[in-house]
Amino acid sequence: MAAETKSKALMRGNYVIVVLAVLTAIEFAIAVAMTGNLSATLLGIVALIKAALIIDYFMHFKQLWTFVAEVWYEMLDADPDDAPDDTRNAA
Amino acid sequence: MTTAVRKALPQGLDTGTMNRLGLWLFLVSDASFFLALISSRFFVVRLETPEDVSQILGLGLTILLLVSSLTAYRAEVAAEHGDQANFKRYIIATMLMGILFLGGVGFEWHEAYKHFPPSTGYGTILFTLTGVHATHVFSGVLLLGFIYFKGKNGAYGPDDYYPVEAAVKWWHFVDVAWVFIYPTLYLVQI
Amino acid sequence: MLTALWPLIRAIIWSAIGGAIGYGFASGLVTFTDPPQNLEVQISLAYVGALLGWLFGIGVWKYWGREWFGLKPDHNEIKGASRFFSFSIDHKVIGVQYLVTMVILFLLAGALAMLLRVELANGSQNLMNAEQYNTAMSLHGIIMIAVAVATIMGGFSNFVLPLMIGADDVAFPRLNALSYWIVPPVAVLLILTPFFGGFDTGWTAYPPLSTAANGPDGTLLFAFAFLTFGLSSILGGMNFLVTIIAKRAPGMTWGRLPIFVWSVFAAAIISLTATQWVAYGLIMIILERTTGMMFFAPTAIDAAGVGLSGGSSILFEHVFWFYSHPAVYIMILPAFGLELEIISHFTRKPVFAYKWVVRAFFAIVFLSFLVWAHHLFTSGMGQNLHGPFMLVTELISIPTGIVFLAALGTMWRGRMWLRTPMLFALAMVFNFSIGGLTGIFLADVATDINLQDTYFVVAHFHYTIVGGEIFAIMAALYYWYPKITGRMYNETLGRIHWAGMFLFFNMTFLTMFIPGVEGMNRRVAVYPETFNDINFVVSIFAFLMGLSMIPFAYNMANSWIRGDVAGDNPWHASTLEWQTTSPPPEENFEHEPEVFEGPYNYGRKRAQASQRPARTPAPAEGD
């Protein structure tokens, strides 16, 4: 993250907000054009995409995901008698 | 931190990673609260949305909050790169938009009370969802305020900007919650 | 003495100030709206103010407030015995605070159960009227639920878990202290409910009874107590997840975690996410009571009596059980962990099928979110949902069965050392299998419709939670007693306690299945005369079970002062918490521990005979 230049990071923020604006417009169009369950489902999908954009680009979701993946992987592949292979803990 | 109190043992992960992880887990927890809130709308009034709901206001609030998310992001990037002037400018802008949003919700409540008071099905949902969300926005404004007053003299450098990141992340979380609340309250129709 | 209690007194003063501010604010607020029907708005805001004042006074200002306002942090830690009455950030102190609080609450709620059995000894009204009976029954329920949730997840997790993974403390020590100090207001609030008219809803608080406009204010206090307790549970769950991920000692890989740590990890996931749902349920009750919102009351009713728009009380049942069913796994998963842990150490064999047990824990976590509606089979929920929820509920017995097979496999051909902890762990295996088998009848729709709300449910639930979890808690209390206090309990008294509790618990609740099958309803003070004899028998056994708590309480209190010095590792157990002194020093280990093997490597050849599976080497070795 630190390697990323400031202008690049700011530019990415701009891209994200443009996409969010487009998606909000699509949301509004869906609400105008459709009703009922179909509309609700589509609105839910668009909201999910918007949330995913914010979570991934603005909130640095990788911070959490790294640990979820680690726990998941090591849980499935953990043998108590393996040699200490936890490189993070090797001083 | 508390490690200052007793001898810190050089083990496991560093404090910054732990704090980030803890905040993330708290967000996961709070997200499940919003999930409960949103699902109750579909239980109580199904897809029913009264005609009197102010669509302009809903869209305006949404745009306000999305733009404030961008300014919060820019404040974080500025803090990360030690850009003090932009950091202060964008934090202030974010807080102002937050306060404006709260004002908008207040106006919304004033209007909504005439058409659908809390004793109606839709009113119950509207007041509860916007009330809980506005409380989150309020806490976000307070957090950003603390960050501003602690950071205005350059307390947060490129290596030490975690409090900024945390407050901004909280702000983004409030934004994500609104991303789901907006269609839930305003856009779905029978 | 006064100086020792000064932090508490200061916090009480602050909570009085906060309560007064909240009450005044609410009083001002209601003058602008409709004339108030009752004092519920004032009570609500006064409580919120008092809670904030309490937390502010007890330690929030000292640890967070000063930092936020840019003042110099105050790091004066209180030493000596009075640290148990202060906002201490040492996880061992917090663990002891939790355990002592919970044992006291357990004995209190047990005494309430004795009152209930006096009332139920025969079918007529003996001791209490209907309201008093309901209040006593509800209080017994909610206090015991709190004990069941917090004793392991608060007490043992705090004291033992950081030691087990070789950490110096939990990840967020200040938050940990906060999550304990949220609990005393809960206890105070619950004990105050009888003075506010009691609450007659049971611990489930179903509307419309809990939202009835003319209902007692005690229900409001109960809702706030439960809500506050949930906050403590969420903070605790988050803390333990981060602790386990981030604070493990070098060499403590995921595969080398003691099984208890895995079980806490699994349960913490549930308490982190599911608790928010019951919080919302309680907030809905509070809002409907104080502001007249319509979550549960239908706003319009057509000619056929069907609600057109507006809420339904089934909403609460869904939201409530979406927490409260997973909550029984918050209770029982760590109990499984304790059971396997103790059985392994006392048979000197590794946990059988360790990996499968871990997978079973996570399968239970996953499935526990999908079974809540089996509490709603008779509530008017859609018929098409009955089948799927019955299926998923019965599926959950597969991972549970794996855990039990692992317990049996661990014992298989082992040389059991029958000390009190092991006896309790064995009793838990026995009791929980009865609890699990009777659960099948309640998961099955056809039988559940007949058994719902009878004493069969009561007996089943007590078999799983008392017979399962409380027995595991007792086992763990005896097992870690030497580590926590540095002294050994009295073995004879421990065995007397075990024998009495095991025998009379089974006699009480096995007998209770009979009136249940015959259709005797629960939650009633007065019942038909035909059930007189069997209930008299149940009451006698219940009193005898209550008597068995006397040697327990005496043993715990007396041995702490006069017991023999236990030594560092009286059980010769291999996990890390026994490799330090008893009680452990403030920083837990003299040197940072290093782990070389799995936690239960009993009876295996080691590279060096002298090498223990984990040790605390001097730092000079340099690796």
JSON list of N, CA, C and O in Angstrom, two decimals, chain A residues 67 70-71 74-76 78 80-86 88-89, chain C residues 245 248 250 253-256 262 265 355 358-359 362 598 601 604:
[
{"chain": "A", "resi": 67, "resn": "PHE", "atom": "N", "xyz": [-6.81, -12.91, 6.88]},
{"chain": "A", "resi": 67, "resn": "PHE", "atom": "CA", "xyz": [-6.90, -13.76, 8.06]},
{"chain": "A", "resi": 67, "resn": "PHE", "atom": "C", "xyz": [-7.96, -14.83, 7.90]},
{"chain": "A", "resi": 67, "resn": "PHE", "atom": "O", "xyz": [-7.78, -15.96, 8.35]},
{"chain": "A", "resi": 70, "resn": "GLU", "atom": "N", "xyz": [-6.34, -17.42, 5.94]},
{"chain": "A", "resi": 70, "resn": "GLU", "atom": "CA", "xyz": [-5.32, -18.14, 6.69]},
{"chain": "A", "resi": 70, "resn": "GLU", "atom": "C", "xyz": [-5.94, -19.16, 7.65]},
{"chain": "A", "resi": 70, "resn": "GLU", "atom": "O", "xyz": [-5.54, -20.33, 7.69]},
{"chain": "A", "resi": 71, "resn": "VAL", "atom": "N", "xyz": [-6.96, -18.70, 8.38]},
{"chain": "A", "resi": 71, "resn": "VAL", "atom": "CA", "xyz": [-7.60, -19.61, 9.33]},
{"chain": "A", "resi": 71, "resn": "VAL", "atom": "C", "xyz": [-8.21, -20.79, 8.58]},
{"chain": "A", "resi": 71, "resn": "VAL", "atom": "O", "xyz": [-8.05, -21.95, 8.97]},
{"chain": "A", "resi": 74, "resn": "GLU", "atom": "N", "xyz": [-5.35, -23.10, 7.15]},
{"chain": "A", "resi": 74, "resn": "GLU", "atom": "CA", "xyz": [-4.58, -23.84, 8.15]},
{"chain": "A", "resi": 74, "resn": "GLU", "atom": "C", "xyz": [-5.45, -24.77, 8.96]},
{"chain": "A", "resi": 74, "resn": "GLU", "atom": "O", "xyz": [-4.99, -25.77, 9.49]},
{"chain": "A", "resi": 75, "resn": "MET", "atom": "N", "xyz": [-6.74, -24.41, 9.06]},
{"chain": "A", "resi": 75, "resn": "MET", "atom": "CA", "xyz": [-7.63, -25.31, 9.77]},
{"chain": "A", "resi": 75, "resn": "MET", "atom": "C", "xyz": [-7.77, -26.63, 9.03]},
{"chain": "A", "resi": 75, "resn": "MET", "atom": "O", "xyz": [-7.77, -27.70, 9.63]},
{"chain": "A", "resi": 76, "resn": "LEU", "atom": "N", "xyz": [-7.85, -26.55, 7.69]},
{"chain": "A", "resi": 76, "resn": "LEU", "atom": "CA", "xyz": [-8.02, -27.77, 6.92]},
{"chain": "A", "resi": 76, "resn": "LEU", "atom": "C", "xyz": [-6.72, -28.54, 6.80]},
{"chain": "A", "resi": 76, "resn": "LEU", "atom": "O", "xyz": [-6.73, -29.73, 6.53]},
{"chain": "A", "resi": 78, "resn": "ALA", "atom": "N", "xyz": [-3.96, -28.67, 9.04]},
{"chain": "A", "resi": 78, "resn": "ALA", "atom": "CA", "xyz": [-3.14, -28.48, 10.24]},
{"chain": "A", "resi": 78, "resn": "ALA", "atom": "C", "xyz": [-2.81, -29.83, 10.84]},
{"chain": "A", "resi": 78, "resn": "ALA", "atom": "O", "xyz": [-3.68, -30.63, 11.12]},
{"chain": "A", "resi": 80, "resn": "PRO", "atom": "N", "xyz": [-0.69, -31.34, 14.09]},
{"chain": "A", "resi": 80, "resn": "PRO", "atom": "CA", "xyz": [0.02, -30.90, 15.29]},
{"chain": "A", "resi": 80, "resn": "PRO", "atom": "C", "xyz": [1.51, -31.25, 15.27]},
{"chain": "A", "resi": 80, "resn": "PRO", "atom": "O", "xyz": [2.30, -30.59, 15.93]},
{"chain": "A", "resi": 81, "resn": "ASP", "atom": "N", "xyz": [1.87, -32.29, 14.54]},
{"chain": "A", "resi": 81, "resn": "ASP", "atom": "CA", "xyz": [3.26, -32.73, 14.64]},
{"chain": "A", "resi": 81, "resn": "ASP", "atom": "C", "xyz": [4.14, -32.23, 13.51]},
{"chain": "A", "resi": 81, "resn": "ASP", "atom": "O", "xyz": [5.30, -32.62, 13.41]},
{"chain": "A", "resi": 82, "resn": "ASP", "atom": "N", "xyz": [3.60, -31.37, 12.65]},
{"chain": "A", "resi": 82, "resn": "ASP", "atom": "CA", "xyz": [4.45, -30.74, 11.65]},
{"chain": "A", "resi": 82, "resn": "ASP", "atom": "C", "xyz": [5.54, -29.92, 12.33]},
{"chain": "A", "resi": 82, "resn": "ASP", "atom": "O", "xyz": [5.39, -29.46, 13.44]},
{"chain": "A", "resi": 83, "resn": "ALA", "atom": "N", "xyz": [6.63, -29.79, 11.57]},
{"chain": "A", "resi": 83, "resn": "ALA", "atom": "CA", "xyz": [7.66, -28.87, 12.07]},
{"chain": "A", "resi": 83, "resn": "ALA", "atom": "C", "xyz": [7.07, -27.47, 12.06]},
{"chain": "A", "resi": 83, "resn": "ALA", "atom": "O", "xyz": [6.17, -27.19, 11.29]},
{"chain": "A", "resi": 84, "resn": "PRO", "atom": "N", "xyz": [7.55, -26.60, 12.94]},
{"chain": "A", "resi": 84, "resn": "PRO", "atom": "CA", "xyz": [7.01, -25.24, 12.94]},
{"chain": "A", "resi": 84, "resn": "PRO", "atom": "C", "xyz": [7.24, -24.59, 11.58]},
{"chain": "A", "resi": 84, "resn": "PRO", "atom": "O", "xyz": [8.37, -24.29, 11.21]},
{"chain": "A", "resi": 85, "resn": "ASP", "atom": "N", "xyz": [6.16, -24.41, 10.84]},
{"chain": "A", "resi": 85, "resn": "ASP", "atom": "CA", "xyz": [6.31, -23.85, 9.51]},
{"chain": "A", "resi": 85, "resn": "ASP", "atom": "C", "xyz": [5.71, -22.46, 9.44]},
{"chain": "A", "resi": 85, "resn": "ASP", "atom": "O", "xyz": [5.51, -21.91, 8.39]},
{"chain": "A", "resi": 86, "resn": "ASP", "atom": "N", "xyz": [5.36, -21.95, 10.60]},
{"chain": "A", "resi": 86, "resn": "ASP", "atom": "CA", "xyz": [4.71, -20.66, 10.64]},
{"chain": "A", "resi": 86, "resn": "ASP", "atom": "C", "xyz": [5.78, -19.58, 10.49]},
{"chain": "A", "resi": 86, "resn": "ASP", "atom": "O", "xyz": [6.37, -19.12, 11.45]},
{"chain": "A", "resi": 88, "resn": "ARG", "atom": "N", "xyz": [5.65, -16.61, 9.90]},
{"chain": "A", "resi": 88, "resn": "ARG", "atom": "CA", "xyz": [5.41, -15.32, 10.51]},
{"chain": "A", "resi": 88, "resn": "ARG", "atom": "C", "xyz": [5.98, -15.27, 11.92]},
{"chain": "A", "resi": 88, "resn": "ARG", "atom": "O", "xyz": [6.44, -14.25, 12.40]},
{"chain": "A", "resi": 89, "resn": "ASN", "atom": "N", "xyz": [5.93, -16.44, 12.59]},
{"chain": "A", "resi": 89, "resn": "ASN", "atom": "CA", "xyz": [6.37, -16.45, 13.97]},
{"chain": "A", "resi": 89, "resn": "ASN", "atom": "C", "xyz": [7.86, -16.73, 14.12]},
{"chain": "A", "resi": 89, "resn": "ASN", "atom": "O", "xyz": [8.42, -16.55, 15.19]},
{"chain": "C", "resi": 245, "resn": "ILE", "atom": "N", "xyz": [-6.13, -15.32, 16.88]},
{"chain": "C", "resi": 245, "resn": "ILE", "atom": "CA", "xyz": [-5.44, -15.14, 15.59]},
{"chain": "C", "resi": 245, "resn": "ILE", "atom": "C", "xyz": [-4.07, -14.52, 15.80]},
{"chain": "C", "resi": 245, "resn": "ILE", "atom": "O", "xyz": [-3.09, -14.95, 15.20]},
{"chain": "C", "resi": 248, "resn": "ARG", "atom": "N", "xyz": [-0.74, -15.82, 19.39]},
{"chain": "C", "resi": 248, "resn": "ARG", "atom": "CA", "xyz": [-0.18, -17.13, 19.68]},
{"chain": "C", "resi": 248, "resn": "ARG", "atom": "C", "xyz": [1.34, -17.05, 19.79]},
{"chain": "C", "resi": 248, "resn": "ARG", "atom": "O", "xyz": [2.00, -16.28, 19.10]},
{"chain": "C", "resi": 250, "resn": "PRO", "atom": "N", "xyz": [5.31, -18.27, 19.48]},
{"chain": "C", "resi": 250, "resn": "PRO", "atom": "CA", "xyz": [6.03, -18.91, 18.38]},
{"chain": "C", "resi": 250, "resn": "PRO", "atom": "C", "xyz": [5.88, -20.42, 18.44]},
{"chain": "C", "resi": 250, "resn": "PRO", "atom": "O", "xyz": [6.00, -21.03, 19.50]},
{"chain": "C", "resi": 253, "resn": "THR", "atom": "N", "xyz": [1.17, -23.30, 16.18]},
{"chain": "C", "resi": 253, "resn": "THR", "atom": "CA", "xyz": [0.43, -23.25, 14.91]},
{"chain": "C", "resi": 253, "resn": "THR", "atom": "C", "xyz": [-1.02, -23.58, 15.16]},
{"chain": "C", "resi": 253, "resn": "THR", "atom": "O", "xyz": [-1.40, -24.01, 16.25]},
{"chain": "C", "resi": 254, "resn": "TRP", "atom": "N", "xyz": [-1.83, -23.39, 14.13]},
{"chain": "C", "resi": 254, "resn": "TRP", "atom": "CA", "xyz": [-3.26, -23.66, 14.29]},
{"chain": "C", "resi": 254, "resn": "TRP", "atom": "C", "xyz": [-3.49, -25.11, 14.70]},
{"chain": "C", "resi": 254, "resn": "TRP", "atom": "O", "xyz": [-4.39, -25.41, 15.47]},
{"chain": "C", "resi": 255, "resn": "GLY", "atom": "N", "xyz": [-2.70, -26.02, 14.16]},
{"chain": "C", "resi": 255, "resn": "GLY", "atom": "CA", "xyz": [-2.88, -27.43, 14.49]},
{"chain": "C", "resi": 255, "resn": "GLY", "atom": "C", "xyz": [-2.46, -27.78, 15.90]},
{"chain": "C", "resi": 255, "resn": "GLY", "atom": "O", "xyz": [-2.75, -28.86, 16.38]},
{"chain": "C", "resi": 256, "resn": "ARG", "atom": "N", "xyz": [-1.77, -26.90, 16.57]},
{"chain": "C", "resi": 256, "resn": "ARG", "atom": "CA", "xyz": [-1.31, -27.20, 17.92]},
{"chain": "C", "resi": 256, "resn": "ARG", "atom": "C", "xyz": [-2.13, -26.50, 18.98]},
{"chain": "C", "resi": 256, "resn": "ARG", "atom": "O", "xyz": [-1.77, -26.52, 20.16]},
{"chain": "C", "resi": 262, "resn": "TRP", "atom": "N", "xyz": [-9.93, -23.93, 20.22]},
{"chain": "C", "resi": 262, "resn": "TRP", "atom": "CA", "xyz": [-10.75, -24.03, 19.01]},
{"chain": "C", "resi": 262, "resn": "TRP", "atom": "C", "xyz": [-12.22, -23.83, 19.33]},
{"chain": "C", "resi": 262, "resn": "TRP", "atom": "O", "xyz": [-12.95, -23.18, 18.59]},
{"chain": "C", "resi": 265, "resn": "PHE", "atom": "N", "xyz": [-12.95, -20.29, 19.84]},
{"chain": "C", "resi": 265, "resn": "PHE", "atom": "CA", "xyz": [-12.91, -19.61, 18.55]},
{"chain": "C", "resi": 265, "resn": "PHE", "atom": "C", "xyz": [-14.25, -19.76, 17.83]},
{"chain": "C", "resi": 265, "resn": "PHE", "atom": "O", "xyz": [-14.82, -18.79, 17.32]},
{"chain": "C", "resi": 355, "resn": "LYS", "atom": "N", "xyz": [-8.65, -33.29, 14.29]},
{"chain": "C", "resi": 355, "resn": "LYS", "atom": "CA", "xyz": [-9.05, -32.48, 13.16]},
{"chain": "C", "resi": 355, "resn": "LYS", "atom": "C", "xyz": [-10.54, -32.56, 12.90]},
{"chain": "C", "resi": 355, "resn": "LYS", "atom": "O", "xyz": [-11.17, -31.58, 12.54]},
{"chain": "C", "resi": 358, "resn": "VAL", "atom": "N", "xyz": [-12.41, -30.36, 15.23]},
{"chain": "C", "resi": 358, "resn": "VAL", "atom": "CA", "xyz": [-12.38, -28.95, 14.82]},
{"chain": "C", "resi": 358, "resn": "VAL", "atom": "C", "xyz": [-13.37, -28.72, 13.68]},
{"chain": "C", "resi": 358, "resn": "VAL", "atom": "O", "xyz": [-14.15, -27.76, 13.69]},
{"chain": "C", "resi": 359, "resn": "ARG", "atom": "N", "xyz": [-13.37, -29.62, 12.72]},
{"chain": "C", "resi": 359, "resn": "ARG", "atom": "CA", "xyz": [-14.33, -29.47, 11.62]},
{"chain": "C", "resi": 359, "resn": "ARG", "atom": "C", "xyz": [-15.76, -29.54, 12.14]},
{"chain": "C", "resi": 359, "resn": "ARG", "atom": "O", "xyz": [-16.63, -28.79, 11.69]},
{"chain": "C", "resi": 362, "resn": "PHE", "atom": "N", "xyz": [-16.88, -26.26, 13.52]},
{"chain": "C", "resi": 362, "resn": "PHE", "atom": "CA", "xyz": [-17.26, -25.26, 12.53]},
{"chain": "C", "resi": 362, "resn": "PHE", "atom": "C", "xyz": [-18.54, -25.66, 11.81]},
{"chain": "C", "resi": 362, "resn": "PHE", "atom": "O", "xyz": [-19.33, -24.79, 11.42]},
{"chain": "C", "resi": 598, "resn": "GLY", "atom": "N", "xyz": [2.38, -30.84, 19.44]},
{"chain": "C", "resi": 598, "resn": "GLY", "atom": "CA", "xyz": [0.96, -30.69, 19.70]},
{"chain": "C", "resi": 598, "resn": "GLY", "atom": "C", "xyz": [0.69, -30.70, 21.19]},
{"chain": "C", "resi": 598, "resn": "GLY", "atom": "O", "xyz": [1.55, -31.05, 22.00]},
{"chain": "C", "resi": 601, "resn": "ASN", "atom": "N", "xyz": [0.61, -34.61, 23.49]},
{"chain": "C", "resi": 601, "resn": "ASN", "atom": "CA", "xyz": [1.48, -35.71, 23.11]},
{"chain": "C", "resi": 601, "resn": "ASN", "atom": "C", "xyz": [1.91, -36.55, 24.30]},
{"chain": "C", "resi": 601, "resn": "ASN", "atom": "O", "xyz": [3.06, -36.59, 24.69]},
{"chain": "C", "resi": 604, "resn": "ARG", "atom": "N", "xyz": [4.14, -40.54, 23.76]},
{"chain": "C", "resi": 604, "resn": "ARG", "atom": "CA", "xyz": [4.84, -40.73, 22.50]},
{"chain": "C", "resi": 604, "resn": "ARG", "atom": "C", "xyz": [6.32, -40.55, 22.73]},
{"chain": "C", "resi": 604, "resn": "ARG", "atom": "O", "xyz": [6.75, -39.83, 23.63]}
]
